[in-house]
PDB file of C-alpha atoms in Angstrom:
ATOM      1  CA  UNK A1447    -118.553  31.474 181.361  1.00 82.00           C
ATOM      2  CA  UNK A1448    -120.255  28.896 183.616  1.00 78.00           C
ATOM      3  CA  UNK A1449    -122.313  27.495 180.723  1.00 86.00           C
ATOM      4  CA  UNK A1450    -119.232  26.757 178.588  1.00 83.00           C
ATOM      5  CA  UNK A1451    -116.640  25.602 181.133  1.00 85.00           C
ATOM      6  CA  UNK A1452    -117.247  21.824 180.726  1.00 87.00           C
ATOM      7  CA  UNK A1453    -118.265  21.594 184.393  1.00 87.00           C
ATOM      8  CA  UNK A1454    -121.825  20.414 184.956  1.00 87.00           C
ATOM      9  CA  UNK A1455    -121.669  21.571 188.587  1.00 87.00           C
ATOM     10  CA  UNK A1456    -121.350  25.260 187.612  1.00 87.00           C
ATOM     11  CA  UNK A1457    -124.366  27.046 186.145  1.00 86.00           C
ATOM     12  CA  UNK A1458    -125.402  30.022 184.081  1.00 84.00           C
ATOM     13  CA  UNK A1459    -128.333  31.723 185.749  1.00 80.00           C
ATOM     14  CA  UNK A1460    -130.317  34.447 184.064  1.00 77.00           C
ATOM     15  CA  UNK A1461    -130.624  37.766 185.831  1.00 69.00           C
ATOM     16  CA  UNK A1462    -133.136  37.975 188.650  1.00 68.00           C
ATOM     17  CA  UNK A1463    -133.617  41.706 188.158  1.00 66.00           C
ATOM     18  CA  UNK A1464    -137.018  42.865 189.353  1.00 49.00           C
ATOM     19  CA  UNK A1465    -139.755  42.361 186.793  1.00 56.00           C
ATOM     20  CA  UNK A1466    -137.576  40.395 184.348  1.00 73.00           C
ATOM     21  CA  UNK A1467    -139.533  37.732 182.457  1.00 82.00           C
ATOM     22  CA  UNK A1468    -138.927  35.542 179.433  1.00 87.00           C
ATOM     23  CA  UNK A1469    -137.150  35.552 177.082  1.00 90.00           C
ATOM     24  CA  UNK A1470    -133.683  35.155 178.636  1.00 89.00           C
ATOM     25  CA  UNK A1471    -130.624  35.086 176.401  1.00 91.00           C
ATOM     26  CA  UNK A1472    -127.105  33.690 176.542  1.00 93.00           C
ATOM     27  CA  UNK A1473    -124.640  34.571 173.756  1.00 95.00           C
ATOM     28  CA  UNK A1474    -121.390  32.681 173.130  1.00 96.00           C
ATOM     29  CA  UNK A1475    -118.395  33.863 171.078  1.00 97.00           C
ATOM     30  CA  UNK A1476    -116.455  30.787 169.930  1.00 96.00           C
ATOM     31  CA  UNK A1477    -113.526  32.996 168.855  1.00 97.00           C
ATOM     32  CA  UNK A1478    -113.475  31.725 165.270  1.00 97.00           C
ATOM     33  CA  UNK A1479    -115.937  30.514 162.661  1.00 97.00           C
ATOM     34  CA  UNK A1480    -116.737  26.818 163.132  1.00 96.00           C
ATOM     35  CA  UNK A1481    -118.815  24.282 161.240  1.00 96.00           C
ATOM     36  CA  UNK A1482    -121.460  22.704 163.476  1.00 96.00           C
ATOM     37  CA  UNK A1483    -123.805  19.756 163.157  1.00 97.00           C
ATOM     38  CA  UNK A1484    -125.767  20.542 166.298  1.00 97.00           C
ATOM     39  CA  UNK A1485    -125.892  21.723 169.880  1.00 98.00           C
ATOM     40  CA  UNK A1486    -125.639  20.047 173.265  1.00 97.00           C
ATOM     41  CA  UNK A1487    -127.358  21.000 176.504  1.00 97.00           C
ATOM     42  CA  UNK A1488    -126.993  19.847 180.092  1.00 96.00           C
ATOM     43  CA  UNK A1489    -129.717  21.062 182.432  1.00 95.00           C
ATOM     44  CA  UNK A1490    -128.911  22.277 185.925  1.00 93.00           C
ATOM     45  CA  UNK A1491    -129.409  19.722 188.681  1.00 90.00           C
ATOM     46  CA  UNK A1492    -131.456  19.454 190.675  1.00 88.00           C
ATOM     47  CA  UNK A1493    -134.012  20.068 187.938  1.00 88.00           C
ATOM     48  CA  UNK A1494    -135.586  23.263 189.282  1.00 84.00           C
ATOM     49  CA  UNK A1495    -137.214  25.089 186.388  1.00 84.00           C
ATOM     50  CA  UNK A1496    -135.255  23.389 183.583  1.00 93.00           C
ATOM     51  CA  UNK A1497    -135.250  24.989 180.148  1.00 94.00           C
ATOM     52  CA  UNK A1498    -138.151  23.836 177.990  1.00 96.00           C
ATOM     53  CA  UNK A1499    -138.452  25.954 174.848  1.00 97.00           C
ATOM     54  CA  UNK A1500    -135.345  27.530 173.316  1.00 97.00           C
ATOM     55  CA  UNK A1501    -134.607  29.312 170.064  1.00 98.00           C
ATOM     56  CA  UNK A1502    -131.080  29.156 168.653  1.00 98.00           C
ATOM     57  CA  UNK A1503    -129.615  31.942 166.548  1.00 98.00           C
ATOM     58  CA  UNK A1504    -126.178  32.061 164.883  1.00 98.00           C
ATOM     59  CA  UNK A1505    -123.987  34.827 163.485  1.00 98.00           C
ATOM     60  CA  UNK A1506    -120.614  35.227 161.803  1.00 98.00           C
ATOM     61  CA  UNK A1507    -120.196  38.882 162.834  1.00 98.00           C
ATOM     62  CA  UNK A1508    -122.310  39.404 166.005  1.00 97.00           C
ATOM     63  CA  UNK A1509    -124.449  41.880 164.041  1.00 97.00           C
ATOM     64  CA  UNK A1510    -126.530  39.816 161.600  1.00 98.00           C
ATOM     65  CA  UNK A1511    -128.309  36.845 163.180  1.00 98.00           C
ATOM     66  CA  UNK A1512    -130.028  33.834 161.631  1.00 98.00           C
ATOM     67  CA  UNK A1513    -132.560  31.745 163.543  1.00 98.00           C
ATOM     68  CA  UNK A1514    -132.070  27.983 163.341  1.00 98.00           C
ATOM     69  CA  UNK A1515    -135.507  27.457 164.858  1.00 97.00           C
ATOM     70  CA  UNK A1516    -137.224  26.675 168.131  1.00 97.00           C
ATOM     71  CA  UNK A1517    -136.485  23.456 170.004  1.00 98.00           C
ATOM     72  CA  UNK A1518    -138.020  21.722 173.006  1.00 98.00           C
ATOM     73  CA  UNK A1519    -135.581  20.307 175.539  1.00 97.00           C
ATOM     74  CA  UNK A1520    -136.481  17.409 177.822  1.00 97.00           C
ATOM     75  CA  UNK A1521    -136.765  17.838 181.572  1.00 96.00           C
ATOM     76  CA  UNK A1522    -133.777  15.589 182.272  1.00 96.00           C
ATOM     77  CA  UNK A1523    -130.260  15.857 183.692  1.00 93.00           C
ATOM     78  CA  UNK A1524    -128.937  13.723 180.811  1.00 96.00           C
ATOM     79  CA  UNK A1525    -126.914  15.418 178.068  1.00 96.00           C
ATOM     80  CA  UNK A1526    -129.241  16.395 175.214  1.00 98.00           C
ATOM     81  CA  UNK A1527    -128.413  16.797 171.536  1.00 97.00           C
ATOM     82  CA  UNK A1528    -130.150  19.046 169.043  1.00 97.00           C
ATOM     83  CA  UNK A1529    -129.123  17.847 165.602  1.00 96.00           C
ATOM     84  CA  UNK A1530    -129.393  20.376 162.795  1.00 96.00           C
ATOM     85  CA  UNK A1531    -130.916  19.452 159.453  1.00 93.00           C
ATOM     86  CA  UNK A1532    -127.946  21.044 157.643  1.00 94.00           C
ATOM     87  CA  UNK A1533    -124.474  21.946 158.877  1.00 96.00           C
ATOM     88  CA  UNK A1534    -124.009  25.615 159.670  1.00 97.00           C
ATOM     89  CA  UNK A1535    -120.896  27.824 159.900  1.00 98.00           C
ATOM     90  CA  UNK A1536    -120.833  30.576 162.527  1.00 98.00           C
ATOM     91  CA  UNK A1537    -118.700  32.224 165.199  1.00 98.00           C
ATOM     92  CA  UNK A1538    -121.409  33.338 167.623  1.00 98.00           C
ATOM     93  CA  UNK A1539    -124.464  31.516 168.844  1.00 97.00           C
ATOM     94  CA  UNK A1540    -127.284  32.721 170.992  1.00 97.00           C
ATOM     95  CA  UNK A1541    -129.740  30.630 172.988  1.00 96.00           C
ATOM     96  CA  UNK A1542    -132.997  32.437 173.647  1.00 95.00           C
ATOM     97  CA  UNK A1543    -134.892  30.747 176.465  1.00 94.00           C
ATOM     98  CA  UNK A1544    -138.641  31.162 175.889  1.00 94.00           C
ATOM     99  CA  UNK A1545    -140.083  28.924 178.642  1.00 93.00           C
ATOM    100  CA  UNK A1546    -139.207  26.519 181.444  1.00 93.00           C
ATOM    101  CA  UNK A1547    -140.890  23.408 182.822  1.00 94.00           C
ATOM    102  CA  UNK A1548    -141.941  25.206 185.996  1.00 91.00           C
ATOM    103  CA  UNK A1549    -143.957  27.856 184.121  1.00 88.00           C
ATOM    104  CA  UNK A1550    -141.942  30.430 186.026  1.00 84.00           C
ATOM    105  CA  UNK A1551    -139.850  33.447 185.118  1.00 83.00           C
ATOM    106  CA  UNK A1552    -136.358  32.246 185.996  1.00 82.00           C
ATOM    107  CA  UNK A1553    -134.111  29.431 184.826  1.00 85.00           C
ATOM    108  CA  UNK A1554    -130.524  28.177 184.786  1.00 89.00           C
ATOM    109  CA  UNK A1555    -128.340  25.933 182.621  1.00 92.00           C
ATOM    110  CA  UNK A1556    -125.236  23.867 183.394  1.00 94.00           C
ATOM    111  CA  UNK A1557    -123.701  23.534 179.920  1.00 95.00           C
ATOM    112  CA  UNK A1558    -124.348  24.446 176.291  1.00 96.00           C
ATOM    113  CA  UNK A1559    -122.105  23.561 173.385  1.00 95.00           C
ATOM    114  CA  UNK A1560    -121.693  22.926 169.686  1.00 96.00           C
ATOM    115  CA  UNK A1561    -120.681  19.631 168.168  1.00 94.00           C
ATOM    116  CA  UNK A1562    -119.036  18.472 164.950  1.00 89.00           C
ATOM    117  CA  UNK A1563    -118.695  15.026 163.431  1.00 81.00           C
TER     118      UNK A1563
END
């Protein structure tokens, strides 16, 4: 819930279970199917191991998933936009974190969202 509460001062942090390494995943149920033009990200501040490489997947039923591709986020506290080539309709989206800027095993995120025009 911390990654979708519109509060940049709260964070989603992946599990620090012993031996856990990338990838880390966060899945969001938007409650209804929406049309999206892209995604927004706000990195946790201070920037300590910000997300670098993410893959985004979407689903209408939480069973069949479609990858929208891999994207590189900037190491910045500014709001970032990932614009999709084509609009996509889905209810669920999943962000799969593949790497961070610290070359570590753990990361966190302040906010993730979907945007429309």
